[in-house]
Amino acid sequence: MTTFDREHCIRLDQQDPLRPLRDQFALPEGVTYLDGNSLGARPRAAAARAAQVVAEEWGEGLIRSWNTAGWFELPQRLGNKLAPLVGAGQDEVVVTDTTSINLFKVLAAALRVQQTRDPARKVIVSEASNFPTDLYIAQGLADLLQQGYSLRLVNSPAEIDAAVGADTAVLMLTHVNYKTGEMLDMASLTELAHARGALTVWDLCHSAGAVPVNLKAAGADYAIGCTYKYLNGGPGSPAFVWVAPALRDAFWQPLSGWWGHAAPFAMDPQYRPVEGVRRFLCGTQPVTSLAMVECGLDIFAQTNMQVLRAKSLLLTDLFIELVEARCGHHPLTLVTPREHARRGSQVSLEHPDGYALVQALIERGVIGDYREPRIARFGFTPLYTSFAEVWDAVEILRDVLDSGAYRDARFQTRGQVT
Ligand SMILES: *Cc1c(COP(=O)(O)O)cnc(C)c1O
């Protein structure tokens, strides 16, 4: 049984070194937001920044702003601000395009590298439980290449060892699973891949800003991830891409647009990629959307991932403990690993009526989300989630379960986005 009460949670909030940062987010009254793993909350600064980009930089500066407002440099400037969060160096990251598109670019580049090292390597190994777009992109690329490339999917991380062999070109993994919240050991899996001659592509969508990541220490080869989840960049904000410097200038990436050219305004008919990670850019960037990413990154600059991780683990531990103590008589199954080393910053609970349960919670102001099959996901964002909110969320969960309120027919209707 838990020894905690709400007073204890309030004391934890009072001792929380991150507490002042919550004020930098605009969170609606009456909402406990536990979905920052899907769409991060809005930094307060974003509204003023958006107004500035639209009214001044676009409205007044017009075309001049590509130079005078730093628009052209934005992908790399943001990449430099993001780099410390994932253990990358300066001028090694760009913020651009979407995660799906960036995955296409780095996966193609990795296959191209392998083609020169050992053309017999034609298999991309991944997990069947990986985020579907990652698998779709790999399937699309294999289909496009038409040279016997294929995808080999394992059903659990324990099967990765046996699946990576002499035929494997790339081990393509998501570091923290979107559904279960399970975190993989990036360093040891990268070592395993390298020992067998494979390259690694890491998807950091549920890691960047959620857990400490050290791409360089892990010896990773390629990484991509989004900025609209834990990094609070805004809906559909551009994603990031990192490539190990040793591999970066080996080849073109296939979306060889003019923004990756060595001299884009030379209007040269021949593609000639720029040196460095900017060659992973394709075309003209979505400036207004990119500009919002900076507001989220500027908040991270005021703390570090170790402090955030410590609070994240306290939050997820507290949530698990309270759910088990107060809702233990209901058919809820903890899907997320208990071991800290294997847990991201979310907790997933399986319930036979998971979809309706999440809808009933949302109606009561507790926003989590639902993923097939039967999984209720709760993301904990140490920048703005408080311990008292965890207490209140579990109390509402208990009430919704005890009262059976989630069984109401109105909670069965599905929207286009779950
Ligand atoms: C959220 C997420 C994506 C999303 O990709 P988009 O191109 O932004 O739609 C991809 N992969 C993983 C693992 C994710 O969690």
PDB file of N, CA, C and O and ligand atoms in Angstrom, residues 98-101 130-131 133-134 174 176 178 203 205-206 226 228-229, ligand 1:
ATOM      1  N   THR A  98       9.887  16.189 -41.977  1.00  0.00           N
ATOM      2  CA  THR A  98       9.199  15.408 -40.944  1.00  0.00           C
ATOM      3  C   THR A  98      10.051  14.209 -40.557  1.00  0.00           C
ATOM      4  O   THR A  98      10.998  13.853 -41.269  1.00  0.00           O
ATOM      5  N   THR A  99       9.687  13.567 -39.475  1.00  0.00           N
ATOM      6  CA  THR A  99      10.403  12.355 -39.064  1.00  0.00           C
ATOM      7  C   THR A  99      10.356  11.308 -40.178  1.00  0.00           C
ATOM      8  O   THR A  99      11.369  10.690 -40.510  1.00  0.00           O
ATOM      9  N   SER A 100       9.180  11.122 -40.757  1.00  0.00           N
ATOM     10  CA  SER A 100       9.044  10.117 -41.818  1.00  0.00           C
ATOM     11  C   SER A 100       9.994  10.418 -42.978  1.00  0.00           C
ATOM     12  O   SER A 100      10.688   9.528 -43.486  1.00  0.00           O
ATOM     13  N   ILE A 101      10.024  11.678 -43.401  1.00  0.00           N
ATOM     14  CA  ILE A 101      10.870  12.071 -44.535  1.00  0.00           C
ATOM     15  C   ILE A 101      12.348  11.942 -44.157  1.00  0.00           C
ATOM     16  O   ILE A 101      13.159  11.444 -44.945  1.00  0.00           O
ATOM     17  N   ASN A 130       7.431  -1.360 -33.850  1.00  0.00           N
ATOM     18  CA  ASN A 130       7.920  -0.009 -34.128  1.00  0.00           C
ATOM     19  C   ASN A 130       6.749   0.852 -34.600  1.00  0.00           C
ATOM     20  O   ASN A 130       5.727   0.335 -35.064  1.00  0.00           O
ATOM     21  N   PHE A 131       6.908   2.161 -34.518  1.00  0.00           N
ATOM     22  CA  PHE A 131       5.853   3.064 -34.985  1.00  0.00           C
ATOM     23  C   PHE A 131       5.600   2.778 -36.470  1.00  0.00           C
ATOM     24  O   PHE A 131       6.551   2.687 -37.254  1.00  0.00           O
ATOM     25  N   THR A 133       4.793   4.307 -39.186  1.00  0.00           N
ATOM     26  CA  THR A 133       5.383   5.072 -40.302  1.00  0.00           C
ATOM     27  C   THR A 133       6.826   4.652 -40.552  1.00  0.00           C
ATOM     28  O   THR A 133       7.281   4.624 -41.697  1.00  0.00           O
ATOM     29  N   ASP A 134       7.546   4.278 -39.509  1.00  0.00           N
ATOM     30  CA  ASP A 134       8.932   3.843 -39.689  1.00  0.00           C
ATOM     31  C   ASP A 134       8.969   2.581 -40.570  1.00  0.00           C
ATOM     32  O   ASP A 134       9.809   2.452 -41.462  1.00  0.00           O
ATOM     33  N   THR A 174      13.438   2.191 -32.784  1.00  0.00           N
ATOM     34  CA  THR A 174      12.984   3.358 -32.040  1.00  0.00           C
ATOM     35  C   THR A 174      13.431   3.170 -30.596  1.00  0.00           C
ATOM     36  O   THR A 174      13.189   2.107 -30.005  1.00  0.00           O
ATOM     37  N   VAL A 176      12.653   4.630 -27.639  1.00  0.00           N
ATOM     38  CA  VAL A 176      11.577   4.428 -26.659  1.00  0.00           C
ATOM     39  C   VAL A 176      10.306   4.115 -27.432  1.00  0.00           C
ATOM     40  O   VAL A 176       9.877   4.907 -28.275  1.00  0.00           O
ATOM     41  N   TYR A 178       6.689   3.819 -28.713  1.00  0.00           N
ATOM     42  CA  TYR A 178       5.574   4.777 -28.573  1.00  0.00           C
ATOM     43  C   TYR A 178       4.397   4.189 -27.804  1.00  0.00           C
ATOM     44  O   TYR A 178       3.653   4.914 -27.167  1.00  0.00           O
ATOM     45  N   ASP A 203      15.416   6.083 -34.043  1.00  0.00           N
ATOM     46  CA  ASP A 203      14.314   7.041 -34.010  1.00  0.00           C
ATOM     47  C   ASP A 203      14.165   7.523 -32.565  1.00  0.00           C
ATOM     48  O   ASP A 203      13.943   6.715 -31.651  1.00  0.00           O
ATOM     49  N   CYS A 205      11.912   9.871 -31.450  1.00  0.00           N
ATOM     50  CA  CYS A 205      10.674  10.642 -31.268  1.00  0.00           C
ATOM     51  C   CYS A 205      10.219  10.686 -29.811  1.00  0.00           C
ATOM     52  O   CYS A 205       9.736  11.711 -29.347  1.00  0.00           O
ATOM     53  N   HIS A 206      10.336   9.574 -29.099  1.00  0.00           N
ATOM     54  CA  HIS A 206       9.894   9.543 -27.699  1.00  0.00           C
ATOM     55  C   HIS A 206      11.068   9.624 -26.723  1.00  0.00           C
ATOM     56  O   HIS A 206      10.928   9.296 -25.552  1.00  0.00           O
ATOM     57  N   CYS A 226      11.208  13.729 -33.767  1.00  0.00           N
ATOM     58  CA  CYS A 226      10.325  14.870 -33.982  1.00  0.00           C
ATOM     59  C   CYS A 226      10.511  15.917 -32.898  1.00  0.00           C
ATOM     60  O   CYS A 226      11.128  15.671 -31.866  1.00  0.00           O
ATOM     61  N   TYR A 228       7.665  17.952 -32.038  1.00  0.00           N
ATOM     62  CA  TYR A 228       6.344  18.372 -31.530  1.00  0.00           C
ATOM     63  C   TYR A 228       5.886  17.567 -30.316  1.00  0.00           C
ATOM     64  O   TYR A 228       4.844  17.845 -29.761  1.00  0.00           O
ATOM     65  N   LYS A 229       6.651  16.543 -29.922  1.00  0.00           N
ATOM     66  CA  LYS A 229       6.281  15.769 -28.734  1.00  0.00           C
ATOM     67  C   LYS A 229       6.934  16.424 -27.509  1.00  0.00           C
ATOM     68  O   LYS A 229       6.554  17.519 -27.139  1.00  0.00           O
TER      69      LYS A 229
HETATM   70  C1  LIG B   1       5.555  10.315 -33.524  1.00  0.00           C
HETATM   71  C2  LIG B   1       6.424   9.350 -34.257  1.00  0.00           C
HETATM   72  C3  LIG B   1       6.640   9.472 -35.640  1.00  0.00           C
HETATM   73  C4  LIG B   1       5.910  10.526 -36.409  1.00  0.00           C
HETATM   74  O1  LIG B   1       6.441  10.761 -37.668  1.00  0.00           O
HETATM   75  P1  LIG B   1       5.875  11.989 -38.509  1.00  0.00           P
HETATM   76  O2  LIG B   1       6.618  11.950 -39.763  1.00  0.00           O
HETATM   77  O3  LIG B   1       6.084  13.223 -37.693  1.00  0.00           O
HETATM   78  O4  LIG B   1       4.403  11.784 -38.681  1.00  0.00           O
HETATM   79  C5  LIG B   1       7.518   8.602 -36.239  1.00  0.00           C
HETATM   80  N1  LIG B   1       8.140   7.633 -35.532  1.00  0.00           N
HETATM   81  C6  LIG B   1       7.945   7.486 -34.199  1.00  0.00           C
HETATM   82  C7  LIG B   1       8.663   6.428 -33.448  1.00  0.00           C
HETATM   83  C8  LIG B   1       7.070   8.326 -33.537  1.00  0.00           C
HETATM   84  O5  LIG B   1       6.856   8.165 -32.232  1.00  0.00           O
END
